[in-house]
Coordinates of C-alpha atoms in Angstrom, one line a residue:
M155 CA 63.5 -125.5 85.7
K156 CA 65.7 -125.4 88.8
N157 CA 69.3 -126.5 88.3
S158 CA 68.8 -127.1 84.6
P159 CA 71.8 -126.3 82.3
L160 CA 71.7 -122.8 80.8
L161 CA 71.3 -124.1 77.2
G162 CA 69.1 -127.1 78.0
K163 CA 70.0 -130.7 78.6
F164 CA 73.3 -132.0 77.5
R165 CA 73.1 -134.1 74.3
K166 CA 75.2 -136.9 73.0
P167 CA 77.3 -135.9 69.9
D168 CA 76.1 -138.8 67.6
G169 CA 73.2 -137.8 65.4
E170 CA 73.3 -134.1 66.5
P171 CA 73.0 -131.3 63.9
H172 CA 76.1 -129.9 62.3
M173 CA 77.7 -127.4 64.7
L174 CA 79.2 -124.1 63.5
G175 CA 80.2 -122.7 66.9
A176 CA 79.2 -123.5 70.5
M177 CA 75.6 -122.4 69.8
Q178 CA 75.0 -122.2 66.1
R179 CA 73.5 -125.4 64.5
L180 CA 73.1 -126.1 60.8
T181 CA 69.6 -127.7 60.7
G182 CA 67.6 -129.1 57.8
S183 CA 68.8 -131.0 54.8
M184 CA 71.1 -129.6 52.0
R185 CA 69.9 -129.7 48.4
K186 CA 71.8 -132.2 46.3
Y187 CA 72.3 -132.0 42.5
S188 CA 73.1 -134.9 40.3
E189 CA 75.7 -135.1 37.5
Q190 CA 72.9 -134.9 35.0
D191 CA 71.7 -131.5 36.4
E192 CA 73.0 -128.4 34.7
V193 CA 73.2 -125.8 37.5
D194 CA 73.4 -122.1 37.0
Y195 CA 76.7 -121.6 38.7
V196 CA 79.6 -123.7 39.9
V197 CA 81.8 -121.9 42.5
V198 CA 85.2 -123.4 43.1
G199 CA 86.4 -122.6 46.6
V200 CA 84.2 -121.5 49.6
G201 CA 86.5 -119.0 51.3
A202 CA 86.2 -115.2 51.7
G203 CA 85.1 -114.6 48.1
G204 CA 83.4 -117.9 47.3
G205 CA 81.5 -118.0 50.5
V206 CA 79.9 -114.6 50.1
L207 CA 79.3 -115.1 46.4
T208 CA 77.6 -118.5 46.9
Q209 CA 75.3 -117.0 49.6
R210 CA 74.3 -114.0 47.4
L211 CA 73.6 -116.1 44.2
S212 CA 71.6 -118.8 46.0
R213 CA 69.6 -116.2 48.0
A214 CA 68.8 -114.5 44.6
G215 CA 67.3 -117.8 43.4
F216 CA 70.2 -119.3 41.2
R217 CA 71.0 -123.0 41.4
V218 CA 74.6 -123.1 42.8
V219 CA 77.0 -125.9 43.6
A220 CA 80.1 -124.8 45.5
F221 CA 83.2 -127.0 45.7
D222 CA 85.9 -127.1 48.3
A223 CA 88.9 -129.3 48.4
G224 CA 88.8 -129.6 52.2
P225 CA 86.2 -130.7 54.8
F226 CA 82.9 -129.0 55.7
W227 CA 84.0 -128.3 59.3
D228 CA 81.8 -129.3 62.2
T229 CA 83.5 -127.0 64.8
E230 CA 82.5 -129.1 67.8
R231 CA 83.8 -132.4 66.4
D232 CA 86.7 -131.2 64.1
W233 CA 88.3 -128.3 65.9
V234 CA 90.4 -128.2 69.1
S235 CA 91.8 -125.3 71.1
D236 CA 95.3 -126.4 70.5
E237 CA 98.1 -125.1 68.2
S238 CA 99.4 -128.4 67.0
G239 CA 95.9 -130.0 66.6
S240 CA 94.8 -127.1 64.4
H241 CA 97.3 -127.9 61.7
K242 CA 94.7 -129.5 59.5
L243 CA 93.0 -126.0 59.0
Y244 CA 95.9 -124.9 56.8
W245 CA 96.6 -125.8 53.1
T246 CA 99.7 -128.0 53.5
Q247 CA 99.6 -129.9 50.3
K248 CA 102.6 -130.0 48.1
R249 CA 103.8 -126.7 46.5
V250 CA 107.2 -125.7 45.1
T251 CA 108.5 -122.3 46.2
G252 CA 111.6 -120.4 45.1
G253 CA 113.0 -117.1 43.9
T254 CA 115.3 -114.6 45.6
H255 CA 112.8 -114.3 48.6
P256 CA 110.9 -117.6 48.7
L257 CA 107.5 -117.6 50.3
A258 CA 106.4 -120.0 53.1
F259 CA 103.0 -121.6 52.8
G260 CA 100.5 -122.9 55.3
S261 CA 99.2 -121.2 58.5
N262 CA 99.9 -117.6 57.5
N263 CA 98.4 -117.5 54.0
S264 CA 96.5 -120.6 53.0
G265 CA 93.3 -122.3 54.2
Q266 CA 91.7 -125.7 53.6
G267 CA 88.1 -126.5 54.0
V268 CA 84.8 -124.7 53.9
G269 CA 85.5 -121.1 55.0
G270 CA 89.0 -121.2 53.6
S271 CA 91.5 -118.9 55.3
T272 CA 88.7 -117.1 57.1
V273 CA 88.5 -120.0 59.6
H274 CA 92.0 -119.2 60.8
W275 CA 92.5 -115.6 59.9
A276 CA 93.1 -113.1 62.7
S277 CA 89.9 -111.3 61.4
F278 CA 91.5 -107.9 61.2
T279 CA 89.3 -106.0 58.8
P280 CA 90.6 -102.6 57.8
R281 CA 89.6 -101.1 54.5
L282 CA 91.9 -100.2 51.7
H283 CA 92.5 -96.4 51.3
P284 CA 91.2 -94.4 48.4
S285 CA 94.8 -94.0 47.3
D286 CA 95.2 -97.7 46.9
F287 CA 93.0 -97.7 43.8
Q288 CA 95.2 -95.3 41.9
I289 CA 98.8 -95.7 43.0
H290 CA 100.2 -95.5 39.5
T291 CA 98.4 -92.1 38.9
L292 CA 99.4 -90.8 42.3
D293 CA 102.8 -92.3 43.0
G294 CA 104.0 -93.6 39.6
V295 CA 104.3 -97.2 40.8
G296 CA 102.3 -100.4 40.3
V297 CA 99.0 -100.1 38.4
D298 CA 95.6 -98.4 38.9
W299 CA 92.5 -100.4 39.6
P300 CA 89.6 -100.3 37.1
I301 CA 87.4 -99.2 40.0
S302 CA 87.6 -96.5 42.6
Y303 CA 87.2 -96.6 46.4
S304 CA 83.7 -95.1 46.1
D305 CA 82.6 -98.2 44.0
L306 CA 83.5 -100.5 46.9
K307 CA 82.6 -98.3 49.9
P308 CA 79.0 -99.3 50.2
Y309 CA 80.1 -103.0 50.1
Y310 CA 82.7 -102.3 52.8
E311 CA 79.9 -100.9 55.0
L312 CA 77.6 -103.8 54.3
M313 CA 80.2 -106.5 55.1
E314 CA 81.1 -104.6 58.3
L315 CA 77.5 -105.2 59.4
E316 CA 77.2 -108.8 58.1
L317 CA 80.3 -110.2 59.8
P318 CA 80.0 -107.9 61.9
V319 CA 83.1 -105.8 62.6
S320 CA 83.8 -104.4 66.0
G321 CA 85.8 -101.2 66.0
P322 CA 86.3 -97.7 67.3
A323 CA 83.7 -95.0 67.0
Y324 CA 86.1 -93.1 64.7
F325 CA 88.8 -94.5 62.5
P326 CA 90.9 -91.6 61.2
W327 CA 92.8 -93.0 58.2
G328 CA 92.0 -93.4 54.5
D329 CA 88.3 -92.6 54.3
P330 CA 87.6 -91.7 58.0
H331 CA 84.6 -93.6 59.3
G332 CA 83.1 -95.3 62.4
Y333 CA 82.0 -98.8 63.2
A334 CA 78.5 -99.9 64.2
F335 CA 79.6 -102.4 66.8
G336 CA 81.7 -101.2 69.7
P337 CA 85.4 -101.9 70.2
H338 CA 87.0 -104.7 72.2
P339 CA 88.8 -103.9 75.5
M340 CA 92.5 -103.7 75.3
G341 CA 94.8 -106.5 76.2
G342 CA 98.4 -106.2 77.3
V343 CA 99.8 -106.1 73.8
G344 CA 97.3 -103.5 72.6
N345 CA 98.2 -101.3 75.6
A346 CA 101.9 -101.7 74.6
L347 CA 101.2 -100.5 71.0
I348 CA 99.2 -97.6 72.3
K349 CA 101.9 -96.6 74.8
G350 CA 104.7 -96.8 72.2
C351 CA 102.8 -94.8 69.6
T352 CA 101.6 -92.2 72.1
N353 CA 105.2 -91.7 73.4
L354 CA 106.3 -91.1 69.8
G355 CA 103.4 -88.9 68.9
I356 CA 102.0 -91.4 66.4
E357 CA 98.2 -91.6 66.0
V358 CA 96.9 -95.1 67.0
S359 CA 93.5 -96.9 66.9
A360 CA 92.3 -99.1 69.8
G361 CA 89.8 -101.9 69.8
G362 CA 89.7 -103.0 66.2
P363 CA 88.5 -103.1 63.4
V364 CA 88.2 -106.9 64.0
A365 CA 85.4 -109.2 62.9
I366 CA 84.9 -110.7 66.4
L367 CA 81.8 -110.2 68.5
E368 CA 82.4 -108.0 71.6
G369 CA 78.8 -108.9 72.7
S370 CA 76.6 -111.9 72.1
R371 CA 74.4 -111.7 69.0
A372 CA 71.6 -114.2 67.9
D373 CA 73.1 -117.7 68.1
R374 CA 76.7 -116.5 68.3
P375 CA 78.3 -115.8 71.7
H376 CA 80.7 -113.0 72.5
C377 CA 84.5 -113.4 72.6
I378 CA 85.9 -114.9 75.8
Y379 CA 89.5 -113.7 75.1
R380 CA 91.3 -117.0 75.2
G381 CA 93.7 -116.4 72.3
F382 CA 92.8 -119.2 69.8
C383 CA 91.5 -117.0 67.1
I384 CA 93.9 -118.1 64.4
Q385 CA 93.5 -121.8 65.3
G386 CA 89.8 -121.8 64.6
C387 CA 87.3 -120.2 67.0
K388 CA 85.3 -123.0 68.6
V389 CA 83.3 -120.4 70.5
G390 CA 81.8 -119.0 67.3
A391 CA 82.5 -115.3 68.2
K392 CA 85.0 -114.8 65.4
A393 CA 83.5 -114.3 61.9
S394 CA 84.3 -116.7 59.0
T395 CA 82.2 -117.3 55.9
L396 CA 81.7 -120.8 57.4
I397 CA 79.4 -119.4 60.0
T398 CA 78.4 -116.0 58.6
H399 CA 77.4 -116.8 55.0
V400 CA 77.5 -120.5 54.3
P401 CA 74.5 -121.4 56.5
D402 CA 72.3 -118.9 54.7
A403 CA 73.6 -120.2 51.3
I404 CA 72.4 -123.7 52.3
R405 CA 69.1 -122.5 53.5
S406 CA 68.7 -120.7 50.2
G407 CA 69.2 -123.9 48.2
A408 CA 73.0 -124.0 47.5
E409 CA 74.9 -127.3 47.7
I410 CA 78.3 -127.3 49.3
R411 CA 80.3 -130.2 47.9
A412 CA 83.2 -130.6 50.3
N413 CA 86.3 -132.8 50.0
C414 CA 86.1 -132.4 46.3
M415 CA 89.2 -131.3 44.3
V416 CA 88.3 -129.5 41.0
A417 CA 90.8 -130.6 38.4
R418 CA 89.9 -128.5 35.4
V419 CA 87.3 -126.1 34.0
N420 CA 85.8 -127.5 30.8
L421 CA 85.5 -125.3 27.7
G422 CA 82.9 -126.0 25.0
R423 CA 83.4 -125.6 21.3
D424 CA 81.5 -122.4 21.3
G425 CA 84.2 -120.7 23.5
R426 CA 82.1 -120.8 26.7
V427 CA 82.7 -122.9 29.8
R428 CA 80.4 -125.9 30.4
G429 CA 81.3 -126.9 33.9
V430 CA 84.1 -128.6 35.8
T431 CA 85.8 -132.0 36.2
Y432 CA 86.6 -132.9 39.8
F433 CA 87.7 -135.7 42.1
D434 CA 85.5 -136.8 45.0
E435 CA 86.7 -137.8 48.5
E436 CA 87.4 -141.4 47.2
G437 CA 89.4 -140.2 44.3
R438 CA 86.7 -140.9 41.7
E439 CA 86.4 -138.5 38.7
H440 CA 83.2 -136.7 38.0
T441 CA 81.8 -133.8 35.9
Q442 CA 79.4 -131.1 37.0
K443 CA 77.7 -129.2 34.3
A444 CA 77.0 -125.5 34.8
R445 CA 75.9 -122.5 32.8
A446 CA 78.7 -120.4 34.3
V447 CA 81.8 -121.0 36.5
V448 CA 83.3 -118.8 39.2
I449 CA 86.8 -119.7 40.4
S450 CA 87.4 -118.6 44.0
G451 CA 90.5 -120.6 44.9
Y452 CA 92.7 -117.7 46.0
S453 CA 96.1 -116.6 44.7
I454 CA 97.8 -120.0 44.3
E455 CA 95.0 -122.4 43.5
T456 CA 93.1 -120.1 41.1
P457 CA 96.0 -119.7 38.7
R458 CA 96.9 -123.3 39.1
L459 CA 93.4 -124.4 38.1
L460 CA 93.5 -122.1 35.1
L461 CA 96.9 -123.4 34.0
N462 CA 95.8 -127.0 34.5
S463 CA 92.8 -126.3 32.3
A464 CA 94.8 -125.6 29.2
C465 CA 93.1 -126.8 26.1
P466 CA 93.1 -126.1 22.3
G467 CA 92.9 -122.4 21.8
F468 CA 94.2 -121.8 25.3
E469 CA 97.4 -123.9 25.3
N470 CA 99.1 -121.5 27.8
G471 CA 96.2 -121.9 30.3
L472 CA 92.5 -121.1 30.3
A473 CA 91.7 -117.4 30.0
N474 CA 95.4 -116.6 29.6
S475 CA 95.7 -114.8 26.3
S476 CA 97.4 -111.9 28.2
D477 CA 100.0 -114.2 29.8
C478 CA 99.0 -112.6 33.1
V479 CA 97.5 -115.8 34.7
G480 CA 99.9 -116.5 37.6
R481 CA 101.8 -113.2 37.2
Y482 CA 101.9 -110.2 39.6
L483 CA 101.6 -112.4 42.7
M484 CA 101.9 -110.3 45.8
A485 CA 102.5 -111.0 49.5
Q486 CA 102.7 -108.3 52.1
A487 CA 105.9 -107.9 54.1
G488 CA 104.8 -109.3 57.5
N489 CA 107.7 -109.1 59.9
V490 CA 106.9 -109.8 63.5
V491 CA 108.6 -107.5 66.1
L492 CA 108.8 -108.9 69.6
G493 CA 109.7 -107.1 72.8
R494 CA 110.3 -108.3 76.3
F495 CA 108.7 -106.3 79.2
G496 CA 109.5 -106.4 82.9
E497 CA 105.8 -106.8 83.8
P498 CA 103.6 -109.6 82.4
V499 CA 101.9 -108.8 79.1
R500 CA 100.0 -112.0 78.3
M501 CA 99.6 -111.2 74.6
Y502 CA 97.2 -114.1 74.1
K503 CA 94.6 -112.5 76.4
A504 CA 92.8 -110.6 73.7
P505 CA 92.1 -111.0 70.0
P506 CA 95.5 -111.1 68.4
A507 CA 94.6 -108.2 66.2
H508 CA 92.9 -105.4 68.2
A509 CA 95.0 -102.2 67.8
L510 CA 96.9 -100.7 65.0
T511 CA 98.3 -97.5 63.4
E512 CA 98.1 -96.6 59.7
A513 CA 100.0 -93.4 60.2
F514 CA 102.7 -94.5 57.8
Y515 CA 100.2 -96.0 55.2
E516 CA 100.5 -93.3 52.5
T517 CA 103.5 -92.3 50.4
D518 CA 105.7 -89.7 52.1
P519 CA 107.8 -87.7 49.7
K520 CA 110.4 -87.3 52.4
R521 CA 111.2 -91.0 52.2
D522 CA 113.1 -92.7 49.4
F523 CA 110.4 -95.2 48.6
A524 CA 106.7 -95.1 47.5
R525 CA 103.7 -96.4 49.5
G526 CA 103.8 -97.4 53.1
F527 CA 102.9 -99.8 55.9
A528 CA 100.7 -100.4 59.0
V529 CA 101.7 -101.6 62.5
Q530 CA 99.3 -104.0 64.2
T531 CA 99.2 -106.1 67.3
V532 CA 99.8 -109.9 67.0
G533 CA 99.4 -112.6 69.6
P534 CA 101.4 -115.7 68.8
L535 CA 100.8 -118.7 70.9
P536 CA 103.7 -120.7 72.4
I537 CA 104.6 -122.9 69.4
A538 CA 104.5 -120.0 67.0
F539 CA 106.4 -117.9 69.5
A540 CA 109.1 -120.6 69.9
K541 CA 109.6 -120.6 66.1
Q542 CA 109.9 -116.8 66.1
M543 CA 112.5 -116.9 68.8
M544 CA 114.5 -119.5 67.0
V545 CA 114.7 -117.2 64.0
A546 CA 115.0 -113.9 65.8
K547 CA 117.4 -114.9 68.6
G548 CA 118.9 -118.1 67.4
A549 CA 117.5 -119.7 70.6
W550 CA 117.8 -123.4 70.9
G551 CA 118.1 -126.1 73.6
W552 CA 118.2 -124.6 77.1
G553 CA 118.3 -121.1 75.7
L554 CA 115.0 -121.6 74.0
R555 CA 113.5 -123.1 77.2
R556 CA 114.6 -120.1 79.1
V557 CA 113.0 -117.7 76.6
M558 CA 109.8 -119.8 76.7
M559 CA 109.6 -119.4 80.5
D560 CA 109.3 -115.7 79.8
Y561 CA 106.5 -116.1 77.2
N562 CA 104.0 -114.0 79.3
H563 CA 106.5 -111.1 79.4
W564 CA 106.7 -110.7 75.6
A565 CA 104.6 -108.6 73.3
G566 CA 104.3 -108.9 69.5
F567 CA 103.7 -106.2 66.8
G568 CA 103.1 -107.1 63.2
F569 CA 104.7 -104.8 60.5
L570 CA 102.5 -105.0 57.4
G571 CA 104.2 -103.5 54.4
E572 CA 102.9 -103.0 50.8
I573 CA 105.0 -104.9 48.2
L574 CA 104.5 -103.8 44.6
P575 CA 103.3 -106.1 41.8
H576 CA 106.1 -107.5 39.7
A577 CA 105.5 -109.7 36.6
E578 CA 108.2 -112.1 37.5
N579 CA 106.6 -112.9 40.9
R580 CA 104.3 -115.6 39.6
V581 CA 102.6 -119.0 39.9
Q582 CA 103.5 -121.7 37.3
L583 CA 103.0 -125.4 37.1
A584 CA 105.7 -127.6 38.6
D585 CA 106.9 -131.0 37.3
E586 CA 105.7 -132.6 40.5
T587 CA 102.1 -133.8 40.9
D588 CA 99.6 -134.2 43.7
G589 CA 97.7 -137.3 44.8
F590 CA 95.3 -136.8 41.9
G591 CA 98.1 -136.6 39.3
L592 CA 97.6 -132.9 38.9
P593 CA 100.7 -130.6 38.5
V594 CA 101.2 -128.6 41.7
A595 CA 102.0 -124.9 41.9
K596 CA 105.5 -123.6 41.5
V597 CA 105.8 -120.2 43.1
T598 CA 108.6 -117.7 42.3
F599 CA 108.9 -114.6 44.5
G600 CA 111.4 -111.8 45.0
L601 CA 111.6 -108.2 46.3
G602 CA 112.2 -105.1 44.2
D603 CA 114.3 -102.1 45.4
N604 CA 111.3 -100.2 46.6
D605 CA 110.1 -103.2 48.5
K606 CA 113.4 -103.6 50.3
K607 CA 113.6 -99.9 51.2
L608 CA 110.0 -99.9 52.5
T609 CA 110.6 -103.0 54.6
D610 CA 113.8 -101.8 56.1
F611 CA 112.3 -98.5 57.1
G612 CA 109.1 -100.0 58.4
V613 CA 110.7 -102.7 60.5
K614 CA 113.0 -100.1 62.1
K615 CA 110.0 -97.9 62.9
T616 CA 108.1 -100.8 64.4
M617 CA 111.1 -101.7 66.6
E618 CA 111.3 -98.1 67.6
I619 CA 107.6 -98.1 68.7
M620 CA 108.2 -101.3 70.7
S621 CA 111.2 -99.7 72.5
A622 CA 109.1 -96.6 73.2
A623 CA 106.5 -98.8 74.8
G624 CA 109.2 -99.8 77.4
A625 CA 110.5 -103.1 76.0
E626 CA 113.8 -104.1 77.5
E627 CA 114.8 -106.2 74.5
V628 CA 113.5 -106.0 70.9
V629 CA 114.0 -108.6 68.2
Q630 CA 112.3 -109.4 64.9
E631 CA 111.4 -112.3 62.6
Q632 CA 111.3 -111.7 58.8
R633 CA 108.2 -113.2 57.2
Y634 CA 105.4 -112.6 54.6
A635 CA 101.7 -112.7 54.8
H636 CA 98.4 -112.2 52.9
L637 CA 98.7 -113.4 49.3
V638 CA 96.9 -111.5 46.6
G639 CA 97.2 -111.1 42.9
A640 CA 98.0 -113.6 40.1
A641 CA 94.8 -113.1 38.1
R642 CA 94.4 -109.3 38.3
M643 CA 91.6 -107.1 37.1
G644 CA 92.0 -104.3 34.6
K645 CA 90.5 -102.5 31.7
D646 CA 93.0 -103.7 29.1
P647 CA 92.7 -107.4 28.2
R648 CA 96.3 -107.4 27.1
T649 CA 97.6 -106.7 30.6
S650 CA 94.9 -108.3 32.9
V651 CA 92.9 -111.4 33.3
V652 CA 89.4 -110.1 34.4
D653 CA 87.4 -106.9 34.2
Q654 CA 86.1 -104.9 37.1
F655 CA 83.4 -107.5 37.8
G656 CA 85.7 -110.5 37.8
R657 CA 84.7 -111.6 34.3
T658 CA 87.5 -113.1 32.3
H659 CA 88.3 -111.1 29.2
D660 CA 88.6 -114.3 27.1
I661 CA 85.6 -116.2 28.2
P662 CA 82.2 -114.5 28.8
N663 CA 80.8 -117.0 31.4
L664 CA 84.0 -117.6 33.4
F665 CA 84.5 -115.4 36.4
I666 CA 87.1 -115.1 39.2
C667 CA 86.1 -113.9 42.7
D668 CA 88.9 -113.9 45.2
G669 CA 92.0 -112.1 46.2
S670 CA 93.8 -113.1 43.0
I671 CA 92.0 -110.3 41.1
M672 CA 93.4 -107.5 43.2
P673 CA 95.8 -105.4 41.1
T674 CA 97.6 -104.0 44.2
Q675 CA 97.4 -104.8 47.9
G676 CA 97.9 -101.7 50.1
S677 CA 98.9 -102.2 53.7
A678 CA 95.6 -103.5 54.9
N679 CA 94.6 -107.1 55.6
P680 CA 92.8 -108.2 52.4
G681 CA 89.9 -110.2 53.8
L682 CA 87.3 -107.5 54.0
T683 CA 88.2 -106.2 50.5
I684 CA 87.8 -109.7 49.1
M685 CA 84.3 -110.0 50.7
A686 CA 83.3 -106.6 49.5
L687 CA 84.4 -107.4 45.9
A688 CA 82.4 -110.7 46.1
A689 CA 79.2 -108.8 47.1
R690 CA 79.7 -106.3 44.3
I691 CA 80.4 -109.1 41.7
A692 CA 77.2 -110.9 43.0
D693 CA 75.2 -107.7 42.4
Y694 CA 76.5 -107.6 38.9
L695 CA 75.7 -111.2 38.1
I696 CA 72.2 -110.8 39.5
T697 CA 71.7 -107.6 37.5
Q698 CA 72.8 -109.3 34.3
G699 CA 70.6 -112.4 35.0
A700 CA 70.3 -115.0 32.2
D701 CA 72.5 -112.9 29.9
I702 CA 75.5 -114.3 31.7
F703 CA 74.5 -117.8 30.5
T704 CA 73.6 -117.0 26.9
S705 CA 75.1 -113.7 25.6
N706 CA 78.7 -112.8 24.6
E707 CA 77.9 -109.1 25.0
R708 CA 79.6 -107.4 27.9
S709 CA 77.6 -104.9 29.8
D710 CA 78.8 -102.8 32.8
R711 CA 75.2 -102.4 34.1
I712 CA 74.9 -103.1 37.8
S713 CA 71.9 -102.3 40.0
A714 CA 72.0 -100.4 43.3
I715 CA 73.5 -102.3 46.2
R716 CA 71.2 -105.2 47.2
R717 CA 71.1 -105.0 51.0
E718 CA 68.2 -107.4 51.0
L719 CA 70.5 -110.2 49.9
A720 CA 72.5 -110.0 53.2
P721 CA 72.0 -113.0 55.5
P722 CA 69.0 -112.4 57.8
D723 CA 69.5 -110.3 61.0
T724 CA 72.5 -108.3 59.7
W725 CA 71.6 -105.1 58.0
G726 CA 70.4 -102.2 60.1
H727 CA 71.8 -103.4 63.5
G728 CA 74.4 -101.8 65.7
M729 CA 75.2 -98.4 67.2
P730 CA 74.7 -95.2 65.2
R731 CA 77.5 -94.8 62.7
I732 CA 79.6 -91.7 62.8
E733 CA 79.8 -90.3 59.3
A734 CA 82.9 -88.6 57.9
P735 CA 83.7 -87.3 54.5
V736 CA 86.2 -88.9 52.2
Q737 CA 89.5 -87.1 52.6
P738 CA 90.7 -85.8 49.2
V739 CA 93.6 -87.8 47.9
S740 CA 96.6 -85.5 47.2
S741 CA 99.1 -86.3 44.5

């Protein structure tokens, strides 16, 4: 009809379907279970791991209730394109932090609500390298994973299509590969990284990999390059499990129980878990029975829940006979290097993460430390930029105002360095309690000698790249990002919490599926790896079937990758993939 709005008549917000982006609507009713129902799986946390796992299990026909302590976001009603107004997306509840290098919590590493941290991640999605799975064997540091890169590779490829990931036709590092969806155009900060690396002879990748649509697809529009990626994408172009996997989980029969804080996992007399106790939005206590429980609360809340679930037989915390619950917490060194240019850069005019180099990722015997780092683009908005300038330059008052007037002339690079696992970096319970009377997490963190040497070298190299790009002034802010570890996987029950499929060594029907099970972290953003692990764990659970609920026997049997469990309209789409062989990992 002439002069009709492109997407139909405008509607009033009241009574409209739940919105998950500008175009995507969650229609139909969600299945509800009662306290008397014993479901197959309870999943605690609906972030990167819990969101993918819930979708897979429900699509396979299991009865699933997934809990999240935060809201079930309606992006049109709940989200705003504003830094300050997006504060509610972050986990800002009470935590105690300490150690020689205390961690900060909130916007850079913790999420609240359905989708978890994926609603405010920058959505950079590089894979781990083959070497990351055997750093003890290759480099004599850290610990080896109980799986190899080849075990996870098909799940990396599947997740890159399900999100989907936009990236270059050829990505040269680790296991060289291409991306099915084309790269994003370069913004000013990406051009600066490319120029700096090129002038120094450093290999650099442009246009991703980033889980943001460069072209419209189904009911998700393309990116419009307005810079609010890490505040929650109202457009719906950026992937998060809230919009990529949760809708299909609900269509497949899962219940998402939001604003519910799980207080403890309940253990039966037979040594098997029987469900969870939780508090609803009104603070009332309830119990949900389940035949198996999967904890997906990430690297602080997962160990906190296990420690708060201590009971006879597990006085030191549930599934903690190894004393590894809470230990080996890792955060990547995430310093931000900022440079001022004579010409405007406008670093917000692109996805924050859209170019990087992993040329320094692997151990170099010429350096006096093991392992390595990546350099990526970042795009802080004005409030974050002001905080960085306060730290990096000591700017305040009129001096800060003067710097802020130059905001469009600055570019930001993110140094992302691998910090090794240390037993003394851990999550414990504090004396303080939250609003439900539950002890909060006490986090202790510090750097080892290798970590300090790596960080010092990497920050200097990143500043060198910024200078080579033509920056007139270069400063840096010290920070950390990307928590992983604290419930790590391993073959030996004496030194790990779960096996290769996230199954706790101590309790046969209790699983963990999030970043806390990662034994090491590499120099790659962990989101894609967490999702790939979740899809692999789901395949294992589905292969085992009812044995998970009834048997104490432990089988490693897993079927071939189940591509049919992907959300509809994902698998098999995109441009032809460029295949490349896995590079041999040298010792």
